């Protein structure tokens, strides 16, 4: 069963003027407005609510909690607090700085630590030996583990898939506006440098200085106007035909001849 809501004490509920006076003495009359109501907190304990008028605290309320002793009419102010109302303007949910930092925010000397349990990374001895048979792979991993050879951690399958999805959906993916208007795909461009590993079946690196994707990973289905198959179109000559002047003076040797005489 849910707890019974305490009955609002009538004497304390009627002490609006006492609550207003206490609030004015604490924060000043200009900081609050009309009385909004009273809430029963416990036996002989209530909170009077007043409109808050501080800049930046839209929808907040001042709460003046009051109490009285049994069989006593005198009231006592327990505390005065600023409370958010149902429509209060509040700060957004806290997000750790590590999750707020974007790649463009990083500068020289900035560090972004990686969680020890980051699913995008796995120990280096767990991958990289797919070409070996299972028995040999286990032996190689044990040696790598003992000697500490190679990278401590490498990209996991989850990390690889996450990167692929991010690149496909990014500016160098097939859905980019520049790719939609391109004369050809990166997969057929002579400037595309192929990758190795699992991602090599979907992505390459652009090596065309004239492309906005130069030096970046591009999807095979991406493209731009700097495709290697683009050729300059030859234009036919539009020179005007030769025109002879037959209405003016002509010259024969050192003699001028009037063509109209």
GROMACS .gro file of C-alpha atoms in nm:
model
  261
    1UNK     CA    1   0.000   0.000   0.000
    2UNK     CA    2   0.118   0.350  -0.078
    3UNK     CA    3   0.185   0.577   0.221
    4UNK     CA    4  -0.104   0.802   0.324
    5UNK     CA    5  -0.054   1.162   0.218
    6UNK     CA    6  -0.022   1.382   0.528
    7UNK     CA    7  -0.314   1.611   0.601
    8UNK     CA    8  -0.233   1.979   0.551
    9UNK     CA    9  -0.222   2.159   0.883
   10UNK     CA   10  -0.493   2.429   0.874
   11UNK     CA   11  -0.312   2.672   1.106
   12UNK     CA   12   0.011   2.653   0.907
   13UNK     CA   13  -0.174   2.675   0.575
   14UNK     CA   14  -0.332   3.001   0.689
   15UNK     CA   15   0.006   3.154   0.781
   16UNK     CA   16   0.066   3.295   0.431
   17UNK     CA   17   0.160   3.640   0.561
   18UNK     CA   18   0.416   3.494   0.801
   19UNK     CA   19   0.572   3.293   0.514
   20UNK     CA   20   0.579   3.600   0.289
   21UNK     CA   21   0.743   3.813   0.557
   22UNK     CA   22   1.010   3.550   0.620
   23UNK     CA   23   1.082   3.521   0.248
   24UNK     CA   24   1.106   3.899   0.204
   25UNK     CA   25   1.352   3.921   0.492
   26UNK     CA   26   1.564   3.644   0.340
   27UNK     CA   27   1.578   3.731  -0.033
   28UNK     CA   28   1.405   4.068  -0.074
   29UNK     CA   29   1.055   4.148  -0.198
   30UNK     CA   30   1.169   4.200  -0.559
   31UNK     CA   31   1.280   3.837  -0.586
   32UNK     CA   32   0.937   3.674  -0.555
   33UNK     CA   33   0.577   3.725  -0.662
   34UNK     CA   34   0.235   3.580  -0.591
   35UNK     CA   35   0.158   3.301  -0.349
   36UNK     CA   36   0.107   2.982  -0.555
   37UNK     CA   37  -0.022   2.740  -0.295
   38UNK     CA   38   0.067   2.525   0.003
   39UNK     CA   39   0.187   2.163   0.024
   40UNK     CA   40   0.152   1.941   0.330
   41UNK     CA   41   0.489   1.779   0.407
   42UNK     CA   42   0.420   1.601   0.737
   43UNK     CA   43   0.212   1.637   1.052
   44UNK     CA   44   0.222   2.008   1.138
   45UNK     CA   45   0.475   2.077   0.857
   46UNK     CA   46   0.382   2.260   0.532
   47UNK     CA   47   0.561   2.443   0.251
   48UNK     CA   48   0.426   2.767   0.108
   49UNK     CA   49   0.515   2.825  -0.259
   50UNK     CA   50   0.577   3.168  -0.413
   51UNK     CA   51   0.654   3.271  -0.770
   52UNK     CA   52   1.029   3.323  -0.831
   53UNK     CA   53   1.131   3.631  -1.032
   54UNK     CA   54   1.508   3.583  -1.069
   55UNK     CA   55   1.639   3.619  -1.426
   56UNK     CA   56   1.716   3.278  -1.572
   57UNK     CA   57   1.482   3.092  -1.334
   58UNK     CA   58   1.164   3.085  -1.540
   59UNK     CA   59   0.909   2.845  -1.386
   60UNK     CA   60   1.092   2.813  -1.052
   61UNK     CA   61   0.930   2.869  -0.712
   62UNK     CA   62   1.038   2.980  -0.368
   63UNK     CA   63   0.947   2.728  -0.098
   64UNK     CA   64   0.903   2.840   0.264
   65UNK     CA   65   0.873   2.537   0.492
   66UNK     CA   66   0.700   2.605   0.824
   67UNK     CA   67   0.618   2.393   1.131
   68UNK     CA   68   0.452   2.423   1.475
   69UNK     CA   69   0.470   2.224   1.794
   70UNK     CA   70   0.176   2.012   1.913
   71UNK     CA   71  -0.103   2.217   2.071
   72UNK     CA   72   0.084   2.539   1.983
   73UNK     CA   73  -0.033   2.812   1.744
   74UNK     CA   74   0.307   2.979   1.700
   75UNK     CA   75   0.474   2.894   1.367
   76UNK     CA   76   0.843   2.845   1.296
   77UNK     CA   77   1.021   2.886   0.961
   78UNK     CA   78   1.235   2.576   0.902
   79UNK     CA   79   1.396   2.659   0.566
   80UNK     CA   80   1.366   2.871   0.251
   81UNK     CA   81   1.468   2.711  -0.078
   82UNK     CA   82   1.437   2.771  -0.452
   83UNK     CA   83   1.253   2.481  -0.620
   84UNK     CA   84   1.191   2.393  -0.988
   85UNK     CA   85   0.829   2.388  -1.097
   86UNK     CA   86   0.673   2.159  -1.356
   87UNK     CA   87   0.767   2.397  -1.640
   88UNK     CA   88   1.095   2.516  -1.493
   89UNK     CA   89   1.385   2.607  -1.717
   90UNK     CA   90   1.659   2.362  -1.621
   91UNK     CA   91   2.010   2.286  -1.729
   92UNK     CA   92   2.045   1.991  -1.971
   93UNK     CA   93   2.139   1.647  -1.841
   94UNK     CA   94   2.505   1.637  -1.747
   95UNK     CA   95   2.727   1.479  -2.012
   96UNK     CA   96   3.090   1.392  -1.918
   97UNK     CA   97   3.345   1.612  -2.091
   98UNK     CA   98   3.498   1.309  -2.264
   99UNK     CA   99   3.167   1.247  -2.442
  100UNK     CA  100   3.121   1.614  -2.529
  101UNK     CA  101   3.458   1.668  -2.695
  102UNK     CA  102   3.441   1.653  -3.074
  103UNK     CA  103   3.730   1.569  -3.304
  104UNK     CA  104   3.751   1.932  -3.420
  105UNK     CA  105   3.793   2.044  -3.057
  106UNK     CA  106   4.127   1.870  -3.013
  107UNK     CA  107   4.440   2.081  -3.034
  108UNK     CA  108   4.812   2.028  -2.970
  109UNK     CA  109   4.865   1.866  -2.632
  110UNK     CA  110   4.498   1.768  -2.577
  111UNK     CA  111   4.437   1.409  -2.465
  112UNK     CA  112   4.125   1.192  -2.492
  113UNK     CA  113   4.160   0.884  -2.267
  114UNK     CA  114   4.015   0.549  -2.376
  115UNK     CA  115   3.813   0.336  -2.135
  116UNK     CA  116   3.975   0.008  -2.039
  117UNK     CA  117   3.657  -0.177  -2.141
  118UNK     CA  118   3.609   0.006  -2.474
  119UNK     CA  119   3.441  -0.251  -2.700
  120UNK     CA  120   3.612  -0.098  -3.006
  121UNK     CA  121   3.948  -0.239  -2.894
  122UNK     CA  122   4.073  -0.587  -2.815
  123UNK     CA  123   4.416  -0.718  -2.712
  124UNK     CA  124   4.657  -0.734  -3.005
  125UNK     CA  125   4.712  -1.109  -2.974
  126UNK     CA  126   4.342  -1.179  -3.044
  127UNK     CA  127   4.343  -1.065  -3.408
  128UNK     CA  128   4.579  -1.031  -3.699
  129UNK     CA  129   4.652  -1.403  -3.751
  130UNK     CA  130   4.341  -1.501  -3.946
  131UNK     CA  131   4.557  -1.648  -4.223
  132UNK     CA  132   4.692  -1.912  -3.984
  133UNK     CA  133   4.524  -2.240  -3.905
  134UNK     CA  134   4.356  -2.249  -3.560
  135UNK     CA  135   4.627  -2.454  -3.391
  136UNK     CA  136   4.911  -2.231  -3.515
  137UNK     CA  137   4.708  -1.919  -3.436
  138UNK     CA  138   4.676  -2.022  -3.072
  139UNK     CA  139   5.050  -2.081  -3.046
  140UNK     CA  140   5.127  -1.742  -3.204
  141UNK     CA  141   4.890  -1.567  -2.966
  142UNK     CA  142   5.051  -1.728  -2.665
  143UNK     CA  143   5.396  -1.615  -2.779
  144UNK     CA  144   5.273  -1.263  -2.846
  145UNK     CA  145   5.106  -1.254  -2.506
  146UNK     CA  146   5.425  -1.360  -2.326
  147UNK     CA  147   5.669  -1.142  -2.518
  148UNK     CA  148   5.449  -0.836  -2.558
  149UNK     CA  149   5.518  -0.822  -2.932
  150UNK     CA  150   5.307  -0.592  -3.148
  151UNK     CA  151   5.043  -0.341  -3.051
  152UNK     CA  152   4.889  -0.382  -2.708
  153UNK     CA  153   4.536  -0.332  -2.840
  154UNK     CA  154   4.390  -0.333  -3.191
  155UNK     CA  155   4.055  -0.264  -3.356
  156UNK     CA  156   3.782  -0.511  -3.267
  157UNK     CA  157   3.507  -0.631  -3.499
  158UNK     CA  158   3.266  -0.395  -3.324
  159UNK     CA  159   3.507  -0.105  -3.367
  160UNK     CA  160   3.557  -0.188  -3.734
  161UNK     CA  161   3.183  -0.208  -3.802
  162UNK     CA  162   3.121   0.116  -3.613
  163UNK     CA  163   3.385   0.295  -3.821
  164UNK     CA  164   3.243   0.155  -4.145
  165UNK     CA  165   2.891   0.273  -4.059
  166UNK     CA  166   3.023   0.618  -3.965
  167UNK     CA  167   3.221   0.653  -4.289
  168UNK     CA  168   2.932   0.533  -4.504
  169UNK     CA  169   2.700   0.789  -4.345
  170UNK     CA  170   2.958   1.071  -4.360
  171UNK     CA  171   3.062   1.326  -4.622
  172UNK     CA  172   3.267   1.066  -4.808
  173UNK     CA  173   2.988   0.811  -4.831
  174UNK     CA  174   2.752   0.731  -5.120
  175UNK     CA  175   2.474   0.952  -4.984
  176UNK     CA  176   2.671   1.278  -4.995
  177UNK     CA  177   2.528   1.538  -5.240
  178UNK     CA  178   2.860   1.560  -5.426
  179UNK     CA  179   2.852   1.182  -5.480
  180UNK     CA  180   2.499   1.196  -5.617
  181UNK     CA  181   2.609   1.439  -5.891
  182UNK     CA  182   2.945   1.274  -5.965
  183UNK     CA  183   3.022   1.136  -6.315
  184UNK     CA  184   3.160   0.815  -6.167
  185UNK     CA  185   3.229   0.626  -5.844
  186UNK     CA  186   3.556   0.619  -5.651
  187UNK     CA  187   3.583   0.245  -5.720
  188UNK     CA  188   3.657   0.323  -6.087
  189UNK     CA  189   3.877   0.629  -6.027
  190UNK     CA  190   4.249   0.605  -6.096
  191UNK     CA  191   4.327   0.826  -5.796
  192UNK     CA  192   4.185   0.584  -5.540
  193UNK     CA  193   4.443   0.398  -5.329
  194UNK     CA  194   4.321   0.064  -5.198
  195UNK     CA  195   4.335  -0.034  -4.831
  196UNK     CA  196   4.419  -0.373  -4.684
  197UNK     CA  197   4.223  -0.589  -4.444
  198UNK     CA  198   3.850  -0.627  -4.402
  199UNK     CA  199   3.771  -0.262  -4.481
  200UNK     CA  200   3.945  -0.286  -4.820
  201UNK     CA  201   3.632  -0.437  -4.975
  202UNK     CA  202   3.433  -0.117  -4.920
  203UNK     CA  203   3.677   0.174  -4.876
  204UNK     CA  204   3.988   0.331  -5.025
  205UNK     CA  205   4.187   0.654  -4.987
  206UNK     CA  206   4.160   0.947  -5.228
  207UNK     CA  207   4.494   1.066  -5.371
  208UNK     CA  208   4.368   1.342  -5.601
  209UNK     CA  209   4.483   1.690  -5.496
  210UNK     CA  210   4.193   1.840  -5.693
  211UNK     CA  211   3.932   1.649  -5.491
  212UNK     CA  212   3.778   1.771  -5.162
  213UNK     CA  213   3.836   1.417  -5.031
  214UNK     CA  214   4.211   1.420  -5.094
  215UNK     CA  215   4.390   1.219  -4.824
  216UNK     CA  216   4.062   1.089  -4.677
  217UNK     CA  217   3.894   0.749  -4.663
  218UNK     CA  218   3.620   0.727  -4.927
  219UNK     CA  219   3.355   0.464  -4.992
  220UNK     CA  220   3.370   0.283  -5.325
  221UNK     CA  221   3.024   0.423  -5.406
  222UNK     CA  222   3.134   0.781  -5.330
  223UNK     CA  223   3.242   1.015  -5.608
  224UNK     CA  224   3.314   1.374  -5.708
  225UNK     CA  225   3.374   1.589  -6.013
  226UNK     CA  226   3.750   1.522  -6.004
  227UNK     CA  227   3.708   1.162  -6.126
  228UNK     CA  228   3.999   1.040  -6.340
  229UNK     CA  229   3.766   0.970  -6.633
  230UNK     CA  230   3.664   1.335  -6.666
  231UNK     CA  231   3.812   1.480  -6.987
  232UNK     CA  232   3.821   1.835  -7.115
  233UNK     CA  233   3.578   1.870  -7.404
  234UNK     CA  234   3.725   2.001  -7.737
  235UNK     CA  235   3.529   2.294  -7.877
  236UNK     CA  236   3.493   2.365  -8.253
  237UNK     CA  237   3.636   2.696  -8.378
  238UNK     CA  238   3.381   2.976  -8.402
  239UNK     CA  239   3.603   3.231  -8.584
  240UNK     CA  240   3.417   3.465  -8.820
  241UNK     CA  241   3.466   3.414  -9.196
  242UNK     CA  242   3.696   3.652  -9.386
  243UNK     CA  243   3.517   3.968  -9.505
  244UNK     CA  244   3.646   4.185  -9.794
  245UNK     CA  245   3.584   4.559  -9.788
  246UNK     CA  246   3.445   4.658 -10.129
  247UNK     CA  247   3.308   4.997 -10.030
  248UNK     CA  248   3.624   5.196  -9.959
  249UNK     CA  249   3.957   5.299 -10.114
  250UNK     CA  250   4.192   5.021 -10.218
  251UNK     CA  251   4.568   5.040 -10.276
  252UNK     CA  252   4.758   4.913 -10.580
  253UNK     CA  253   5.128   4.950 -10.514
  254UNK     CA  254   5.180   5.318 -10.428
  255UNK     CA  255   4.863   5.428 -10.608
  256UNK     CA  256   4.527   5.472 -10.433
  257UNK     CA  257   4.230   5.373 -10.642
  258UNK     CA  258   3.875   5.497 -10.585
  259UNK     CA  259   3.661   5.192 -10.639
  260UNK     CA  260   3.360   5.408 -10.716
  261UNK     CA  261   3.521   5.619 -10.994
   0.00000   0.00000   0.00000
